[in-house]
Short mmCIF file of C-alpha atoms and ligand atoms in Angstrom, two decimals:
data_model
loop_
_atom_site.label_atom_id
_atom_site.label_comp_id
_atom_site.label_asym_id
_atom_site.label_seq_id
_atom_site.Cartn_x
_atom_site.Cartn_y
_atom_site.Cartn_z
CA UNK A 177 105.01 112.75 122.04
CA UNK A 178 101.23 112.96 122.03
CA UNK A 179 98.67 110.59 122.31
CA UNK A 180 95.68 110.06 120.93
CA UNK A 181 92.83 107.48 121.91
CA UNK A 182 93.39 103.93 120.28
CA UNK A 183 90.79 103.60 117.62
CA UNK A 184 88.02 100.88 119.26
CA UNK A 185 85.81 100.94 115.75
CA UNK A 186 82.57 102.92 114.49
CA UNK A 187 79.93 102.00 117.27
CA UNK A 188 82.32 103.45 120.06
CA UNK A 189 82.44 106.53 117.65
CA UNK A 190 79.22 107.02 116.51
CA UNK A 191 77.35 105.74 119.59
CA UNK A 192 75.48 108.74 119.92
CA UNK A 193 73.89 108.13 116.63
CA UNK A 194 73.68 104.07 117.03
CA UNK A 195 71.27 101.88 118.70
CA UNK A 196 73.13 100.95 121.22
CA UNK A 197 73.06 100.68 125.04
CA UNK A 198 75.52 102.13 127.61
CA UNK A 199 76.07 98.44 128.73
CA UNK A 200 75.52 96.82 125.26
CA UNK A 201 79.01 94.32 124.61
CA UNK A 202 80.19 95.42 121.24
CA UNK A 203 81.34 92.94 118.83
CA UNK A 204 84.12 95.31 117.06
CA UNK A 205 87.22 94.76 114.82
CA UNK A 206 88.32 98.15 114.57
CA UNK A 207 86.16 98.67 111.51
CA UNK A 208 85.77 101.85 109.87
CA UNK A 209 87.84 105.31 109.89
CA UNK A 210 88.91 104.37 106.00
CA UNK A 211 91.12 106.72 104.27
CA UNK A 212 89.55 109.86 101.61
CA UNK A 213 92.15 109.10 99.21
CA UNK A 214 92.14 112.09 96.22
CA UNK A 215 92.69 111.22 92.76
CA UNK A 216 95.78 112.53 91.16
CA UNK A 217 96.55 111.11 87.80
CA UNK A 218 93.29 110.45 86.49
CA UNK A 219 91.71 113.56 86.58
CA UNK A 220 95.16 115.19 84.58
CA UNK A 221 94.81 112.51 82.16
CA UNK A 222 91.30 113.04 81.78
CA UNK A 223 91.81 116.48 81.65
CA UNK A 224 88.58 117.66 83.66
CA UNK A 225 88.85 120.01 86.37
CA UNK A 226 86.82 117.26 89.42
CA UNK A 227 87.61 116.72 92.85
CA UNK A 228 87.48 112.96 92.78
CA UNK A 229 87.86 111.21 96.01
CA UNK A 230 87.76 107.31 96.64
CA UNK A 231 86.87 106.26 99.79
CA UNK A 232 88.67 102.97 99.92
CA UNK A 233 86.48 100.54 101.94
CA UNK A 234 88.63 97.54 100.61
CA UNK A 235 90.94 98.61 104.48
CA UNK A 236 88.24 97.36 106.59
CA UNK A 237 89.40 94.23 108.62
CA UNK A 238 87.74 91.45 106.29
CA UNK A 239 88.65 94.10 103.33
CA UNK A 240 84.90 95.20 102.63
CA UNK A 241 82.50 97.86 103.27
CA UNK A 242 80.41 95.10 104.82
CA UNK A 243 82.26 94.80 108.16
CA UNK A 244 80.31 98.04 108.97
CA UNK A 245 77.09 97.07 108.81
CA UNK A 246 78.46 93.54 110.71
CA UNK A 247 79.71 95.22 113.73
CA UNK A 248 76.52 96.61 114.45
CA UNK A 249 74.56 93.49 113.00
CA UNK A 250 76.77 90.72 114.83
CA UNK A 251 76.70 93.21 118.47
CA UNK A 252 72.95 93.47 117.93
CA UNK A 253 72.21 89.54 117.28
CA UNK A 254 74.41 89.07 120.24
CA UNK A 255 72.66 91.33 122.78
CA UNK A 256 68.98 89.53 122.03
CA UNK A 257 70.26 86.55 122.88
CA UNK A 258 71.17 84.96 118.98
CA UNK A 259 73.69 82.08 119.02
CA UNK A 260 73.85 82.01 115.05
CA UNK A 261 73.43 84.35 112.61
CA UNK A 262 72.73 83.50 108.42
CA UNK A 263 73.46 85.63 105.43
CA UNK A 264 73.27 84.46 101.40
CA UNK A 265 75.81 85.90 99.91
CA UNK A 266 77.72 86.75 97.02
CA UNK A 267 80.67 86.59 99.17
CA UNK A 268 81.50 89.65 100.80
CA UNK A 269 78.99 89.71 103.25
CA UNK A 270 79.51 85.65 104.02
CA UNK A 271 83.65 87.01 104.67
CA UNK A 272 82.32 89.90 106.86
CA UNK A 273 79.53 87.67 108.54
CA UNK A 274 82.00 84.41 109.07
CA UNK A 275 84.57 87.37 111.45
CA UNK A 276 82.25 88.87 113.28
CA UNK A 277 80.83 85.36 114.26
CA UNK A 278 83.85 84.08 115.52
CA UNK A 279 84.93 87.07 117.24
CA UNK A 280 81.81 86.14 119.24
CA UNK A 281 82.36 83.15 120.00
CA UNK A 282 78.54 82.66 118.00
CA UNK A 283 77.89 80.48 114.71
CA UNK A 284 77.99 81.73 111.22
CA UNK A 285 76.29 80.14 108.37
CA UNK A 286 76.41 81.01 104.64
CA UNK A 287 74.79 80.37 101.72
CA UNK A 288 76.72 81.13 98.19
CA UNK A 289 76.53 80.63 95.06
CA UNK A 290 78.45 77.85 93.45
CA UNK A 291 81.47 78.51 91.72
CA UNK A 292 80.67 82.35 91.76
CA UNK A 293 81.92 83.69 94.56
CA UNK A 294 86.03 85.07 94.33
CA UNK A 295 88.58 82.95 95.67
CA UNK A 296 89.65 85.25 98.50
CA UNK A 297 86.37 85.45 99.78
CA UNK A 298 85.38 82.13 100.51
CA UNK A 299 89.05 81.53 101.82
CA UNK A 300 87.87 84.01 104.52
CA UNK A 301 84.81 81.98 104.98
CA UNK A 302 86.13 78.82 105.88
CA UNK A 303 89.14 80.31 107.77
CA UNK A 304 86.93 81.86 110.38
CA UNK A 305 84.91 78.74 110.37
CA UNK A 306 81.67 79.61 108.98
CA UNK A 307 79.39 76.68 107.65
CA UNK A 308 79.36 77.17 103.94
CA UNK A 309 76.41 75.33 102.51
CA UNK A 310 76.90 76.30 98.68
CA UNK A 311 73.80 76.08 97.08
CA UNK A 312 73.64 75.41 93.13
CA UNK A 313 72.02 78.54 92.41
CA UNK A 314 72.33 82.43 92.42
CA UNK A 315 72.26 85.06 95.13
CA UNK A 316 68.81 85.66 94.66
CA UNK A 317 67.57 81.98 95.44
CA UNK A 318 70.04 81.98 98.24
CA UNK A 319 68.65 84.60 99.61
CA UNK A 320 64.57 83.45 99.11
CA UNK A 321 66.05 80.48 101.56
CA UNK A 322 67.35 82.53 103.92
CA UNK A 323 64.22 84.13 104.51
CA UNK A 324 61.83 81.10 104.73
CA UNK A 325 64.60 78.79 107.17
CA UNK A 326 65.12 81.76 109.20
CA UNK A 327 61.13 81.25 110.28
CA UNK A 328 61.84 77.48 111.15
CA UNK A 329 65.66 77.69 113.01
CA UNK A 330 66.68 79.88 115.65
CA UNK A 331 68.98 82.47 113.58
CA UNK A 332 69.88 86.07 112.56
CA UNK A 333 69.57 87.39 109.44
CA UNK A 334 72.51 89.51 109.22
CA UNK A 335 71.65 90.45 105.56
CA UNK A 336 70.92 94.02 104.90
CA UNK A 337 67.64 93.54 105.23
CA UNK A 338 68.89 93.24 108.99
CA UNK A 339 67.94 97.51 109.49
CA UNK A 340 71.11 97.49 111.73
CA UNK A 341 73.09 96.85 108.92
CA UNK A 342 72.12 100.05 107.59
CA UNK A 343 72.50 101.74 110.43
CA UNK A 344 76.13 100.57 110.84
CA UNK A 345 76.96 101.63 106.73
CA UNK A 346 75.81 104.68 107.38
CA UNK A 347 78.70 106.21 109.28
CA UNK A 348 80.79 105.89 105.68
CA UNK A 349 78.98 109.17 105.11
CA UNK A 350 79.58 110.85 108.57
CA UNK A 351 83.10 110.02 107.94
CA UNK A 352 83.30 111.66 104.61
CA UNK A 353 81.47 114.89 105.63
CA UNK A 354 83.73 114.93 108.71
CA UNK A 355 86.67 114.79 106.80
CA UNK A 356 85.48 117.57 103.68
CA UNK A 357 83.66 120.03 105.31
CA UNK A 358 80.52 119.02 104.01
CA UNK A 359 78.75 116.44 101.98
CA UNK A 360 80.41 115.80 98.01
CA UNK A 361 78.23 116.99 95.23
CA UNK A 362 78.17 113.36 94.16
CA UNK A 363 78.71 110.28 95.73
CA UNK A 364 78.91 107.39 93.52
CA UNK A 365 78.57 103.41 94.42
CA UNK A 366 78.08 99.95 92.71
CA UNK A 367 74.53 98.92 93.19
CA UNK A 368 73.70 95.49 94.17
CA UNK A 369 71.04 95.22 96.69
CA UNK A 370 70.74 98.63 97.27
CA UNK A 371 71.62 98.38 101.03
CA UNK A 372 74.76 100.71 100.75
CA UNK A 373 73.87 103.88 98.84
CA UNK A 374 70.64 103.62 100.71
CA UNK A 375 72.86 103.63 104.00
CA UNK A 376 74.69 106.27 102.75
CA UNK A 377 71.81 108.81 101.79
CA UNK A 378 70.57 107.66 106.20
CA UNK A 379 74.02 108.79 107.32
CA UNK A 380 74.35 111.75 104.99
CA UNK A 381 70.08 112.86 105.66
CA UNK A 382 71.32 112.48 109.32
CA UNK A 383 74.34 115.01 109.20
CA UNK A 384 72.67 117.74 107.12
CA UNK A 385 70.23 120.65 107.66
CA UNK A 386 68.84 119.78 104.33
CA UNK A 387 66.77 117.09 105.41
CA UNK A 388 64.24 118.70 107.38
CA UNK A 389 63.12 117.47 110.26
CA UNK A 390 62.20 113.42 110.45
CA UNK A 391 60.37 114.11 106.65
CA UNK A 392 62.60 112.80 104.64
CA UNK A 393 62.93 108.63 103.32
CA UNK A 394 65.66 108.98 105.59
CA UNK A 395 63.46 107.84 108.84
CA UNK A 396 61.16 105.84 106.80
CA UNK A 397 64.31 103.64 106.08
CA UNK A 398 65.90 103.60 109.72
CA UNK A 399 62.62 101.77 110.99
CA UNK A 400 62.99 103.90 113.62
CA UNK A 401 66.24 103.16 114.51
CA UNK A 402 68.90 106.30 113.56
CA UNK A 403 69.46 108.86 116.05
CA UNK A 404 67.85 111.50 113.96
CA UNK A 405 67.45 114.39 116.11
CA UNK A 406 71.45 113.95 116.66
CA UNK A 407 71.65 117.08 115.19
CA UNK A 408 72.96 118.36 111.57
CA UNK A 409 76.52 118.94 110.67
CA UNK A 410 76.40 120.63 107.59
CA UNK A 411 73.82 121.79 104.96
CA UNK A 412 73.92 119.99 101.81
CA UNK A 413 73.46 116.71 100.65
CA UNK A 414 74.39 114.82 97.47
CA UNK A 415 73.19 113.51 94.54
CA UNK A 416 73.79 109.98 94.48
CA UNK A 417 74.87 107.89 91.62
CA UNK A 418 74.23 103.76 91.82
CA UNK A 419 76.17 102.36 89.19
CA UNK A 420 75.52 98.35 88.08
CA UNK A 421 76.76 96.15 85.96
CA UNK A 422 75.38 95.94 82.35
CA UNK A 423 74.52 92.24 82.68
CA UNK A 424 73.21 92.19 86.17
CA UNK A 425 71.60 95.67 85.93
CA UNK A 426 67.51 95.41 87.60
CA UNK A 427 66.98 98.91 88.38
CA UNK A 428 68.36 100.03 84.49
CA UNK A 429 65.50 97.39 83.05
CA UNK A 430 63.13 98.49 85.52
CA UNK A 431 62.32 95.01 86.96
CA UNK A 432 63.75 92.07 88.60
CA UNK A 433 66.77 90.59 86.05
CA UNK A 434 66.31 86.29 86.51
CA UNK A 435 69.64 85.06 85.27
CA UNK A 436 72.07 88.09 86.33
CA UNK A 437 75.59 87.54 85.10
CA UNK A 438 78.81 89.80 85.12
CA UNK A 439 82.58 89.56 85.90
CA UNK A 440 81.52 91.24 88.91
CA UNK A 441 80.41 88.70 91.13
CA UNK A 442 80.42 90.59 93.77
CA UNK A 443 76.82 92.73 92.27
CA UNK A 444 75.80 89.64 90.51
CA UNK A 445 72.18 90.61 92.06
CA UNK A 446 68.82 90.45 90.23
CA UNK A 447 66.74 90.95 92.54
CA UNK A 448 67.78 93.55 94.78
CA UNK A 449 66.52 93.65 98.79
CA UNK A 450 66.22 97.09 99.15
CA UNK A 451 64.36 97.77 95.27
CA UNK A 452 62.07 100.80 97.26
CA UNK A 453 64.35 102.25 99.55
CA UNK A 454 66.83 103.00 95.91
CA UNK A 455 64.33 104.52 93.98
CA UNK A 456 63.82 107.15 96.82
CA UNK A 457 67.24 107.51 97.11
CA UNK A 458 67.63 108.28 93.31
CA UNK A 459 64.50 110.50 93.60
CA UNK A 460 64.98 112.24 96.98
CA UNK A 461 69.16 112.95 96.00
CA UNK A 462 68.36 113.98 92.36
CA UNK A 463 70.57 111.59 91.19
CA UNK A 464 70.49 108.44 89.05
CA UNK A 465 71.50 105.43 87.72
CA UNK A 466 73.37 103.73 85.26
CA UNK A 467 74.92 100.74 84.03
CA UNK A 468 78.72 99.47 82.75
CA UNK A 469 79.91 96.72 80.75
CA UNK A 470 81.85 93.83 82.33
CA UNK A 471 85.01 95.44 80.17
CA UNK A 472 84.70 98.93 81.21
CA UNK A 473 84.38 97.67 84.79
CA UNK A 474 87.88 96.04 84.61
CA UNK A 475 89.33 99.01 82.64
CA UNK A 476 88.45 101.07 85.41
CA UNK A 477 89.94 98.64 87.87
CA UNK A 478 93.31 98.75 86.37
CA UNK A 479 93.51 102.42 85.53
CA UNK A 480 92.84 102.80 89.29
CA UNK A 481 96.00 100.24 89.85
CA UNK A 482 98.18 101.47 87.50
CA UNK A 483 97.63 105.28 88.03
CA UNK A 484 96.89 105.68 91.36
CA UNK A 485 98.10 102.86 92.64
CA UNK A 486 95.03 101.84 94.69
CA UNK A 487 93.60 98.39 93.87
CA UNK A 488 90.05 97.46 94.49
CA UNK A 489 87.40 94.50 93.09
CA UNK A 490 86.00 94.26 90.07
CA UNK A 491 82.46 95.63 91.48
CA UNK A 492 84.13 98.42 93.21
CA UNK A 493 85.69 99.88 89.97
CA UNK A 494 81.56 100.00 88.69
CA UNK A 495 81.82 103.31 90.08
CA UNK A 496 84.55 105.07 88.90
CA UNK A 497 83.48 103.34 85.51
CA UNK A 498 80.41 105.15 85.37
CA UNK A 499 81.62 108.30 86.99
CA UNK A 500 84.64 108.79 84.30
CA UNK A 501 81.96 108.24 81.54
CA UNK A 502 79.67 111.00 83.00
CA UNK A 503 81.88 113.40 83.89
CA UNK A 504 83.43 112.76 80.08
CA UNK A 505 79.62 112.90 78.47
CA UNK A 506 79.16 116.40 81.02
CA UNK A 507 76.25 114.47 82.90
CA UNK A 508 78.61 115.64 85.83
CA UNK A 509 80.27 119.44 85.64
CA UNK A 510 83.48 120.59 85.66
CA UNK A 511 83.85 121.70 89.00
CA UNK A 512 82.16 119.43 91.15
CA UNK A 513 83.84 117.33 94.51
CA UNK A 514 82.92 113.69 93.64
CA UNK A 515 83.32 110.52 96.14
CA UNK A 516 83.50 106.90 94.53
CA UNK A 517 82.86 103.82 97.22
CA UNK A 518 85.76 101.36 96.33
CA UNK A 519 83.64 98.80 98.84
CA UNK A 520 86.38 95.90 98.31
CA UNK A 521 89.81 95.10 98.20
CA UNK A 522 91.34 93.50 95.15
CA UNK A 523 92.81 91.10 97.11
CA UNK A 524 89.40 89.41 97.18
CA UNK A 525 89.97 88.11 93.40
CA UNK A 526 93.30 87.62 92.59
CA UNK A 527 91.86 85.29 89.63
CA UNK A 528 90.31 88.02 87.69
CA UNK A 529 93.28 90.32 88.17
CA UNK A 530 95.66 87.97 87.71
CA UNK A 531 93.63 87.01 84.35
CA UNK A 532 93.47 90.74 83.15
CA UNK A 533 97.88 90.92 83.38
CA UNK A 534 98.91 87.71 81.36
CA UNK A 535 102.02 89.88 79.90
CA UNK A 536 102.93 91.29 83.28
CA UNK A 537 105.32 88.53 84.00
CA UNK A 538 108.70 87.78 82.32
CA UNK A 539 110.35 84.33 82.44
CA UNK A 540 114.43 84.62 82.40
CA UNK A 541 117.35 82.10 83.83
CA UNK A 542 118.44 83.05 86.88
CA UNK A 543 121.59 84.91 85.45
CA UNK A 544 122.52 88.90 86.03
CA UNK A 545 122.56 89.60 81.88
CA UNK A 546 119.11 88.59 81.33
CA UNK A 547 117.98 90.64 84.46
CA UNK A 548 120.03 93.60 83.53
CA UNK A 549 118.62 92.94 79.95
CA UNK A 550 114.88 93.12 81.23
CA UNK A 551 115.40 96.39 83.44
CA UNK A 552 116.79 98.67 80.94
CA UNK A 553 114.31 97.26 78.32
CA UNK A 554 111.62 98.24 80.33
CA UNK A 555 112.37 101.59 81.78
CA UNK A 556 110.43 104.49 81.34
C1 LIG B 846 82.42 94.74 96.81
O1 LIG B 846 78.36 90.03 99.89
O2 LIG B 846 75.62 91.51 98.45
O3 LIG B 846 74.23 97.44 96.89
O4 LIG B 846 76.40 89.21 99.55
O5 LIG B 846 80.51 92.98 97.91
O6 LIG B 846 74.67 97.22 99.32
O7 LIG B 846 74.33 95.19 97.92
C2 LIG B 846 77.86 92.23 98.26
C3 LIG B 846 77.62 93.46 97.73
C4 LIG B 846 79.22 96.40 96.13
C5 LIG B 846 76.85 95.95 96.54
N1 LIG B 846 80.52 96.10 96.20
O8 LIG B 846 76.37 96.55 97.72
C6 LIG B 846 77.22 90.12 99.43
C7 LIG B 846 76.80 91.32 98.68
C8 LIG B 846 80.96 94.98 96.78
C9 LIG B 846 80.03 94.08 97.34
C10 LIG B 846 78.27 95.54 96.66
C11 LIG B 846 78.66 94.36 97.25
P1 LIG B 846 74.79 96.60 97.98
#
């Protein structure tokens, strides 16, 4: 039988295109390498010729997209010396944040938002031991705080604005162009702060002849950081699609939203950290955004479930929302390879799912007619 090398996680991968010292001590979980699942079922029943991939992010080890940006984040904080890092968060990142912390042996604290982060989320959080100080206020305030106390206590901000979380997100893309060739012609994602589909467009700028050499946002973003001159990989880029939700939707309005609100609590962001860095994206990919409504973000989720069998968060399913309605409306042509970000495992909120499937469950005495009754009344 052959071997092959045990997977160690993304900065042993991509260390030729990371920040990272020969000698630095990496704080990894393995994160990364995420399966390129193709759609099958919902492109027949949509009947559209599209080459719709999902890369499902929900299979990193705290079951978000986050824990690549935290690797690099957390192994960063750790090699200048940090013994705490600080995120707000509107849970995902607080999950990702709270691991990585204790796999250091280092302190994690989190601010959330009262009552609006998913249940599986902040179990993560206070399994791993985080300090959870919830604040009675949104994302956005939490993350004003987080700013201004990280000038008066000794502690990392390992929010995106950290630029090594950006550096560590943007591997996603190698991964994908890796594993089709080239780059999709569009790559879709839920937009929240902006931090992933700009991290995306770094890693995908970085792997193509397209880019040009150090002209592009690309470097502006990296702050110096990426590995630019790595070398390109293929020639084309994407156009990249940020999808929000309807109620929580800043860059649709064109300004910061003050009260953002959706089922989606996971993009329930009005004030997005990386505002600049998106509209370049948009501009420099030629692609754009839109919104979806709180029910068309759930529909999506449970077509996804129930056809494909792949189940992901609410905020996830923004962008195979929005991609299904543009590929239906011919914004997006017949034709065309298309990769959705499915950044986090259902898992995370079993209330919402469990809320959406009331009729899912039959009661019956524990007798054989009643179960024989049930199966061959519900065959198909
Ligand atoms: C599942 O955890 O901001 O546009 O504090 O958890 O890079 O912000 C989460 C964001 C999409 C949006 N999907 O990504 C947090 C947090 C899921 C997320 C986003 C988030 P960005």
């Amino acid at each position: 039988m052959p071997f092959r090398p045990r997977y160690t996680g993304l900065i042993d991968k991509y260390r030729d295109r990371l920040p990272i010292h020969d000698d630095t001590r990496i704080i990894s979980l393995g994160e990364g390498n995420t399966p390129l699942i193709r759609l099958s079922n919902i492109p027949r029943a949509i009947g559209k010729e599209v080459d719709i991939y999902v890369k499902y992010e929900g299979l990193n080890p705290t079951g978000s997209f986050k824990d690549r940006g935290m690797t690099m984040a957390v192994t960063k904080a750790v090699e200048e010396g940090s013994r705490a890092v600080i995120c707000a968060s509107t849970g995902n990142t607080s999950a990702s944040a709270a691991a990585y912390a204790a796999r250091a042996g280092i302190t994690a604290f989190v601010l959330i938002p009262e009552g609006k982060i998913a249940l599986g989320k902040l179990a993560q959080a206070m399994i791993h031991g985080a300090v959870i100080l919830q604040i009675r206020g949104n994302f956005d305030q939490g993350m004003q705080l987080v700013k201004e106390v990280a000038e008066e206590a000794p502690v990392t901000i390992v929010n995106s604005i950290n630029p090594y979380r950006l550096q560590g997100q943007k591997t996603a893309a190698f991964e994908i162009v890796e594993e089709l060739g080239r780059a999709p012609d569009y790559h879709c994602l839920p937009v929240g702060n902006a931090g992933n589909i700009t991290a995306h467009w770094i890693g995908y700028c970085e792997y193509s002849s397209a880019s040009g050499d150090h002209v592009t946002a690309a470097c502006t973003f990296c702050k110096g950081h990426c590995m630019y001159a790595g070398g390109a990989v293929v020639g084309n880029r994407p156009k990249m699609l940020g999808y929000q939700a309807a109620g929580s939707a800043p860059f649709m309005r064109g300004k910061m939203v003050d009260n953002p609100d959706t089922v989606a609590t996971a993009i329930r962001i009005g004030h997005p950290q990386s505002w600049d860095y998106a509209w370049t994206v948009k501009e420099e990919s030629g692609g754009w955004f839109d919104e979806c409504t709180d029910a068309e973000i759930l529909a999506a989720q449970r077509l996804l479930t129930e056809k494909e069998g792949i189940f992901c968060e609410p905020a996830s399913a923004a962008s195979v929302a929005g991609v299904l309605r543009d590929i239906a409306n011919g914004k997006i042509p017949e034709g065309s390879s298309i990769v959705c970000t499915l950044t986090g495992h259902g898992l995370k909120d079993p209330d919402t799912a469990i809320g959406q499937c009331g009729e899912a469950i039959v009661s019956i005495d524990a007798a054989l007619e009643p179960v024989r009754d049930a199966i061959l009344g519900n065959l198909r």
